XYZ file of C-alpha atoms in Angstrom:
238
model
C -34.733 -75.495 22.251
C -37.059 -77.382 20.290
C -40.859 -77.667 20.912
C -43.081 -79.898 19.071
C -46.809 -79.056 18.741
C -48.675 -82.465 17.972
C -51.984 -80.507 16.763
C -50.559 -78.913 13.861
C -47.793 -81.093 13.102
C -44.962 -78.334 13.635
C -41.558 -77.776 15.546
C -40.395 -74.768 16.862
C -36.458 -74.378 17.011
C -35.230 -71.552 19.291
C -31.555 -70.592 18.972
C -31.078 -68.824 22.156
C -28.842 -65.584 22.187
C -26.474 -67.356 24.483
C -25.983 -69.955 21.622
C -25.669 -67.301 19.064
C -23.081 -65.316 21.111
C -20.971 -68.596 21.309
C -21.151 -69.113 17.561
C -20.408 -65.554 16.850
C -17.215 -65.840 19.263
C -16.153 -68.913 17.570
C -16.417 -67.302 14.169
C -13.806 -64.619 15.109
C -11.268 -67.311 15.166
C -12.276 -69.102 11.732
C -10.282 -67.563 8.662
C -12.096 -66.382 5.579
C -10.953 -66.219 2.264
C -13.682 -64.412 0.242
C -16.666 -62.292 1.192
C -19.118 -65.264 1.253
C -17.330 -67.459 3.643
C -18.676 -65.709 6.901
C -22.011 -66.190 6.191
C -21.542 -69.926 4.947
C -19.844 -70.763 8.314
C -22.437 -68.825 10.281
C -25.187 -70.796 8.321
C -23.371 -74.087 9.031
C -22.967 -73.718 12.600
C -26.552 -72.550 13.274
C -27.859 -75.506 11.450
C -25.428 -77.628 13.650
C -27.063 -76.176 16.774
C -30.522 -76.483 15.499
C -29.744 -80.222 14.824
C -28.204 -80.777 18.221
C -31.224 -79.284 19.923
C -33.599 -81.481 17.847
C -31.289 -84.632 18.567
C -31.199 -83.869 22.390
C -34.938 -83.389 22.276
C -35.833 -86.587 20.722
C -32.992 -88.651 22.160
C -31.231 -89.456 18.883
C -27.841 -90.689 19.045
C -25.113 -89.118 16.828
C -21.497 -88.037 16.514
C -19.579 -85.585 14.118
C -17.460 -87.459 11.460
C -15.457 -86.956 8.326
C -14.468 -83.416 7.226
C -16.067 -82.127 10.372
C -14.287 -84.554 12.517
C -10.915 -83.432 10.726
C -12.001 -79.850 11.859
C -12.485 -80.753 15.397
C -9.191 -82.605 15.615
C -7.316 -79.777 13.852
C -8.911 -76.732 15.270
C -11.658 -77.694 17.555
C -14.420 -76.475 15.232
C -15.222 -75.933 11.699
C -12.841 -76.228 8.670
C -12.925 -72.525 7.081
C -13.696 -74.065 3.451
C -16.143 -76.613 4.486
C -19.656 -76.680 2.686
C -21.566 -78.955 5.173
C -21.366 -80.695 8.415
C -21.043 -84.449 8.684
C -22.323 -86.632 11.127
C -22.541 -90.529 11.839
C -25.599 -92.439 12.983
C -26.240 -96.322 13.574
C -27.823 -97.104 10.165
C -30.918 -98.816 12.359
C -31.568 -95.426 14.315
C -32.480 -93.653 10.929
C -36.228 -94.950 11.790
C -36.289 -92.341 14.564
C -35.898 -89.724 12.045
C -38.535 -91.038 9.569
C -41.371 -89.375 11.345
C -40.276 -85.905 11.349
C -39.466 -86.119 7.477
C -43.206 -86.523 6.972
C -44.387 -83.485 8.884
C -44.058 -79.598 8.461
C -41.028 -79.679 10.343
C -40.271 -75.693 10.956
C -40.248 -72.693 9.106
C -36.429 -72.782 9.262
C -35.470 -76.512 8.904
C -36.617 -79.608 6.970
C -35.468 -83.276 7.337
C -35.001 -85.321 4.270
C -34.824 -89.031 5.046
C -33.830 -90.993 1.859
C -36.586 -93.410 0.894
C -34.173 -96.052 0.339
C -32.247 -95.370 3.671
C -32.654 -99.081 4.903
C -30.901 -100.201 1.596
C -27.397 -100.770 2.284
C -24.927 -99.162 -0.097
C -25.152 -96.237 -2.283
C -25.041 -98.179 -5.556
C -28.401 -99.875 -4.587
C -30.023 -96.493 -4.244
C -31.622 -94.053 -6.538
C -31.753 -90.504 -6.937
C -35.338 -88.589 -6.644
C -34.472 -85.034 -7.516
C -37.957 -84.052 -8.123
C -38.772 -85.031 -4.247
C -35.442 -83.152 -3.337
C -33.200 -86.238 -2.972
C -30.241 -85.326 -4.745
C -28.232 -87.598 -2.371
C -27.893 -91.420 -2.238
C -24.908 -92.225 0.011
C -25.921 -90.406 3.235
C -29.171 -91.496 5.082
C -30.597 -88.297 5.425
C -30.087 -84.314 5.539
C -30.998 -81.647 8.052
C -31.366 -78.495 5.814
C -31.767 -74.906 6.216
C -34.937 -74.067 4.145
C -33.944 -70.887 2.905
C -30.159 -70.744 2.457
C -30.069 -74.495 2.028
C -26.927 -75.380 3.960
C -27.109 -78.720 5.659
C -26.029 -81.330 8.357
C -25.177 -84.595 6.446
C -26.456 -87.819 7.949
C -24.515 -90.834 7.342
C -25.021 -94.353 8.085
C -22.809 -96.577 9.949
C -23.245 -100.280 10.394
C -22.426 -102.790 13.150
C -21.930 -105.461 10.447
C -19.773 -105.318 7.332
C -21.667 -105.130 4.281
C -19.295 -107.037 2.092
C -18.989 -110.173 4.547
C -21.127 -113.158 5.327
C -23.411 -112.194 8.163
C -22.551 -115.641 9.766
C -19.138 -114.725 10.440
C -18.188 -114.433 14.419
C -15.884 -111.271 14.913
C -13.559 -111.646 17.639
C -13.445 -107.621 17.988
C -16.673 -105.634 17.738
C -16.367 -103.117 14.744
C -18.468 -100.531 13.175
C -18.227 -99.990 9.201
C -18.725 -96.996 7.316
C -17.768 -95.361 4.118
C -14.006 -94.173 3.867
C -13.149 -91.081 1.479
C -13.553 -93.090 -1.631
C -17.045 -94.482 -0.738
C -15.605 -97.856 -0.100
C -16.484 -99.914 3.472
C -14.032 -99.464 6.290
C -14.057 -100.871 9.761
C -12.962 -99.516 13.073
C -13.109 -101.027 16.312
C -15.954 -100.080 18.246
C -14.044 -98.724 21.045
C -12.814 -95.859 18.832
C -16.141 -94.481 18.986
C -17.806 -95.487 22.038
C -18.476 -94.508 24.568
C -19.363 -90.849 23.025
C -17.943 -87.811 24.401
C -19.414 -84.425 24.877
C -17.403 -81.707 23.207
C -17.509 -78.258 22.072
C -17.344 -77.694 18.174
C -17.136 -73.861 17.407
C -19.116 -72.983 20.157
C -21.804 -75.782 19.652
C -22.106 -78.614 22.027
C -21.908 -81.905 20.450
C -21.075 -85.517 20.493
C -17.737 -86.780 19.597
C -16.290 -90.228 19.125
C -14.048 -91.404 21.993
C -10.816 -91.656 19.796
C -11.407 -88.817 17.068
C -7.455 -88.910 15.943
C -7.516 -92.324 15.174
C -10.541 -92.445 13.446
C -9.229 -89.283 11.276
C -5.898 -90.939 10.675
C -7.439 -94.225 9.680
C -9.637 -92.517 6.947
C -7.621 -89.671 5.969
C -3.708 -90.594 7.000
C -1.667 -89.015 9.648
C -1.051 -85.727 7.909
C -4.846 -84.669 8.437
C -4.087 -84.405 12.205
C -2.179 -81.211 11.852
C -2.280 -80.228 7.915
C -4.890 -78.518 6.380
C -5.925 -79.639 3.032
C -6.645 -76.359 1.398
C -5.237 -72.799 1.513
C -6.429 -69.606 0.198
C -5.166 -67.998 -3.010
C -6.827 -64.968 -4.919
C -10.108 -65.484 -2.676
C -10.439 -69.142 -3.500
C -9.708 -72.232 -1.438
C -7.614 -74.344 -3.332
C -6.169 -77.929 -2.612
C -2.502 -78.214 -1.491
Protein backbone atom coordinates (compact mmCIF):
# COMPACT_ATOMS: atom_id res chain seq x y z
CA UNK A 1 0.00 0.00 0.00
CA UNK A 2 1.28 3.50 -0.86
CA UNK A 3 -0.19 6.49 0.97
CA UNK A 4 0.68 10.10 0.05
CA UNK A 5 0.47 12.79 2.72
CA UNK A 6 0.37 16.17 0.90
CA UNK A 7 0.70 18.28 4.04
CA UNK A 8 4.26 17.18 4.69
CA UNK A 9 5.15 15.82 1.23
CA UNK A 10 5.82 12.26 2.34
CA UNK A 11 4.86 8.88 0.97
CA UNK A 12 4.50 5.87 3.22
CA UNK A 13 5.10 2.48 1.62
CA UNK A 14 3.71 -0.49 3.52
CA UNK A 15 4.99 -3.89 2.40
CA UNK A 16 2.33 -6.28 3.67
CA UNK A 17 3.14 -9.58 5.34
CA UNK A 18 1.38 -11.43 2.53
CA UNK A 19 3.70 -9.93 -0.06
CA UNK A 20 6.80 -10.54 2.02
CA UNK A 21 5.71 -14.14 2.42
CA UNK A 22 5.33 -14.50 -1.36
CA UNK A 23 8.80 -13.06 -1.92
CA UNK A 24 10.30 -15.37 0.69
CA UNK A 25 8.66 -18.34 -1.00
CA UNK A 26 10.07 -17.25 -4.35
CA UNK A 27 13.56 -16.81 -2.90
CA UNK A 28 13.63 -20.48 -1.95
CA UNK A 29 13.69 -21.30 -5.67
CA UNK A 30 16.43 -18.82 -6.66
CA UNK A 31 19.96 -20.26 -6.52
CA UNK A 32 22.75 -18.51 -4.63
CA UNK A 33 26.46 -18.57 -5.30
CA UNK A 34 27.81 -16.79 -2.22
CA UNK A 35 26.72 -15.44 1.15
CA UNK A 36 25.75 -12.04 -0.29
CA UNK A 37 23.37 -13.28 -2.97
CA UNK A 38 20.25 -13.84 -0.88
CA UNK A 39 20.36 -10.39 0.66
CA UNK A 40 20.76 -8.76 -2.78
CA UNK A 41 17.95 -10.83 -4.27
CA UNK A 42 15.60 -9.99 -1.40
CA UNK A 43 16.47 -6.29 -1.64
CA UNK A 44 15.72 -6.23 -5.39
CA UNK A 45 12.39 -8.02 -5.08
CA UNK A 46 11.30 -5.85 -2.16
CA UNK A 47 12.21 -2.72 -4.15
CA UNK A 48 10.28 -4.07 -7.13
CA UNK A 49 7.22 -4.61 -4.99
CA UNK A 50 7.48 -1.09 -3.57
CA UNK A 51 7.71 0.25 -7.13
CA UNK A 52 4.66 -1.72 -8.30
CA UNK A 53 2.62 -0.38 -5.40
CA UNK A 54 3.73 3.16 -6.21
CA UNK A 55 3.02 2.75 -9.93
CA UNK A 56 -0.42 1.27 -9.27
CA UNK A 57 -1.38 4.03 -6.85
CA UNK A 58 -0.41 6.77 -9.31
CA UNK A 59 -1.56 5.01 -12.50
CA UNK A 60 1.93 4.88 -14.01
CA UNK A 61 2.25 2.47 -16.92
CA UNK A 62 5.37 0.30 -17.12
CA UNK A 63 6.48 -3.23 -18.00
CA UNK A 64 9.51 -5.38 -17.19
CA UNK A 65 12.35 -5.44 -19.72
CA UNK A 66 15.94 -6.43 -20.53
CA UNK A 67 17.59 -8.73 -17.98
CA UNK A 68 14.47 -8.78 -15.84
CA UNK A 69 12.43 -9.95 -18.81
CA UNK A 70 15.01 -12.66 -19.52
CA UNK A 71 14.53 -13.86 -15.95
CA UNK A 72 10.77 -13.97 -16.41
CA UNK A 73 11.06 -15.95 -19.68
CA UNK A 74 13.65 -18.39 -18.27
CA UNK A 75 12.38 -18.93 -14.73
CA UNK A 76 9.34 -16.74 -14.07
CA UNK A 77 11.44 -14.45 -11.91
CA UNK A 78 14.72 -12.93 -10.89
CA UNK A 79 17.96 -14.12 -12.48
CA UNK A 80 20.14 -15.29 -9.57
CA UNK A 81 23.05 -13.01 -10.50
CA UNK A 82 21.11 -9.87 -11.47
CA UNK A 83 22.07 -6.61 -9.77
CA UNK A 84 19.08 -4.47 -10.71
CA UNK A 85 15.50 -4.58 -11.94
CA UNK A 86 14.82 -3.27 -15.45
CA UNK A 87 11.52 -1.76 -16.55
CA UNK A 88 10.42 0.24 -19.60
CA UNK A 89 8.08 3.22 -19.80
CA UNK A 90 6.91 5.35 -22.68
CA UNK A 91 9.41 8.20 -22.59
CA UNK A 92 6.72 10.87 -22.46
CA UNK A 93 5.25 9.25 -19.34
CA UNK A 94 8.39 10.17 -17.39
CA UNK A 95 6.71 13.51 -16.75
CA UNK A 96 4.43 11.74 -14.27
CA UNK A 97 7.46 10.76 -12.17
CA UNK A 98 8.97 14.24 -11.97
CA UNK A 99 6.75 15.60 -9.14
CA UNK A 100 7.77 12.72 -6.88
CA UNK A 101 11.48 13.35 -7.40
CA UNK A 102 11.24 16.71 -5.64
CA UNK A 103 9.60 15.61 -2.40
CA UNK A 104 10.67 13.63 0.65
CA UNK A 105 9.65 10.38 -1.00
CA UNK A 106 9.86 8.08 2.03
CA UNK A 107 12.28 6.89 4.65
CA UNK A 108 12.92 3.76 2.58
CA UNK A 109 12.92 4.81 -1.09
CA UNK A 110 13.78 7.72 -3.34
CA UNK A 111 13.05 8.45 -6.99
CA UNK A 112 15.80 10.01 -9.09
CA UNK A 113 14.61 11.41 -12.43
CA UNK A 114 17.44 12.46 -14.73
CA UNK A 115 17.26 16.24 -15.29
CA UNK A 116 17.77 15.66 -19.04
CA UNK A 117 15.20 12.87 -19.34
CA UNK A 118 13.43 14.62 -22.22
CA UNK A 119 16.68 14.68 -24.23
CA UNK A 120 16.72 11.64 -26.52
CA UNK A 121 19.87 9.51 -26.47
CA UNK A 122 22.41 8.94 -23.69
CA UNK A 123 25.21 10.60 -25.72
CA UNK A 124 23.35 13.90 -25.44
CA UNK A 125 23.05 13.71 -21.64
CA UNK A 126 25.47 14.43 -18.81
CA UNK A 127 26.34 12.86 -15.49
CA UNK A 128 25.60 14.87 -12.34
CA UNK A 129 27.32 12.78 -9.65
CA UNK A 130 27.09 15.40 -6.92
CA UNK A 131 23.31 15.31 -7.29
CA UNK A 132 23.25 11.50 -7.36
CA UNK A 133 22.90 11.05 -11.12
CA UNK A 134 25.49 8.41 -11.91
CA UNK A 135 23.42 7.23 -14.90
CA UNK A 136 22.58 8.77 -18.28
CA UNK A 137 20.81 6.14 -20.41
CA UNK A 138 17.87 5.36 -18.09
CA UNK A 139 15.36 8.12 -17.47
CA UNK A 140 15.04 7.42 -13.74
CA UNK A 141 15.81 5.13 -10.82
CA UNK A 142 13.68 3.96 -7.93
CA UNK A 143 16.26 3.43 -5.19
CA UNK A 144 16.39 1.76 -1.78
CA UNK A 145 17.89 4.56 0.33
CA UNK A 146 19.76 2.30 2.76
CA UNK A 147 20.97 -0.60 0.66
CA UNK A 148 21.09 1.18 -2.74
CA UNK A 149 19.49 -1.60 -4.79
CA UNK A 150 17.25 -0.11 -7.45
CA UNK A 151 14.72 -0.39 -10.23
CA UNK A 152 16.16 0.98 -13.47
CA UNK A 153 13.53 2.92 -15.46
CA UNK A 154 14.30 2.96 -19.19
CA UNK A 155 12.61 4.96 -21.96
CA UNK A 156 10.91 3.61 -25.07
CA UNK A 157 9.77 5.84 -27.93
CA UNK A 158 6.85 5.65 -30.34
CA UNK A 159 9.18 7.04 -33.03
CA UNK A 160 12.70 6.15 -34.20
CA UNK A 161 15.20 8.74 -32.89
CA UNK A 162 17.56 8.29 -35.86
CA UNK A 163 14.93 8.64 -38.58
CA UNK A 164 13.04 11.70 -39.88
CA UNK A 165 9.78 12.34 -38.06
CA UNK A 166 7.91 12.86 -41.33
CA UNK A 167 8.21 9.19 -42.33
CA UNK A 168 4.88 7.40 -42.43
CA UNK A 169 5.23 3.92 -40.93
CA UNK A 170 3.14 1.06 -42.26
CA UNK A 171 3.38 -0.73 -38.94
CA UNK A 172 3.44 0.96 -35.57
CA UNK A 173 6.63 0.28 -33.60
CA UNK A 174 8.33 1.03 -30.29
CA UNK A 175 12.03 1.90 -30.19
CA UNK A 176 14.43 1.53 -27.25
CA UNK A 177 18.04 0.58 -26.54
CA UNK A 178 19.45 -2.79 -27.46
CA UNK A 179 22.21 -4.51 -25.47
CA UNK A 180 24.90 -2.28 -27.07
CA UNK A 181 22.90 0.96 -26.59
CA UNK A 182 21.90 1.27 -30.21
CA UNK A 183 18.27 1.86 -31.15
CA UNK A 184 16.16 -1.17 -31.96
CA UNK A 185 12.50 -1.24 -32.96
CA UNK A 186 9.83 -3.86 -32.42
CA UNK A 187 6.18 -4.11 -33.49
CA UNK A 188 3.97 -2.45 -30.94
CA UNK A 189 1.83 -5.59 -30.69
CA UNK A 190 4.81 -7.38 -29.15
CA UNK A 191 4.38 -5.08 -26.15
CA UNK A 192 0.70 -4.11 -26.04
CA UNK A 193 -1.67 -5.02 -24.63
CA UNK A 194 0.30 -5.51 -21.44
CA UNK A 195 -0.42 -8.61 -19.39
CA UNK A 196 -0.39 -9.07 -15.64
CA UNK A 197 2.19 -11.63 -14.55
CA UNK A 198 3.93 -12.88 -11.40
CA UNK A 199 7.65 -12.25 -11.12
CA UNK A 200 9.23 -14.07 -8.15
CA UNK A 201 6.13 -13.55 -6.06
CA UNK A 202 5.56 -9.94 -7.17
CA UNK A 203 2.66 -8.99 -9.44
CA UNK A 204 4.04 -6.91 -12.33
CA UNK A 205 3.20 -5.91 -15.91
CA UNK A 206 4.76 -7.89 -18.75
CA UNK A 207 4.77 -7.23 -22.50
CA UNK A 208 2.32 -9.19 -24.64
CA UNK A 209 5.05 -11.29 -26.33
CA UNK A 210 8.05 -11.49 -23.96
CA UNK A 211 9.80 -14.33 -25.80
CA UNK A 212 9.90 -12.37 -29.07
CA UNK A 213 11.36 -9.30 -27.38
CA UNK A 214 14.03 -11.32 -25.56
CA UNK A 215 14.97 -13.13 -28.77
CA UNK A 216 15.21 -9.88 -30.72
CA UNK A 217 17.60 -8.25 -28.23
CA UNK A 218 19.56 -11.21 -26.85
CA UNK A 219 19.14 -14.04 -29.36
CA UNK A 220 17.23 -17.28 -29.24
CA UNK A 221 19.70 -18.83 -26.80
CA UNK A 222 18.56 -16.41 -24.08
CA UNK A 223 15.18 -18.16 -23.94
CA UNK A 224 16.55 -21.29 -22.28
CA UNK A 225 20.22 -20.77 -21.50
CA UNK A 226 21.64 -18.79 -18.60
CA UNK A 227 24.57 -16.51 -19.37
CA UNK A 228 26.36 -17.06 -16.03
CA UNK A 229 27.30 -19.92 -13.73
CA UNK A 230 28.65 -20.19 -10.21
CA UNK A 231 32.37 -20.95 -9.92
CA UNK A 232 34.18 -20.62 -6.60
CA UNK A 233 31.39 -18.46 -5.14
CA UNK A 234 31.49 -16.09 -8.13
CA UNK A 235 29.05 -15.67 -11.01
CA UNK A 236 31.04 -15.88 -14.25
CA UNK A 237 29.99 -15.60 -17.89
CA UNK A 238 29.63 -18.82 -19.88
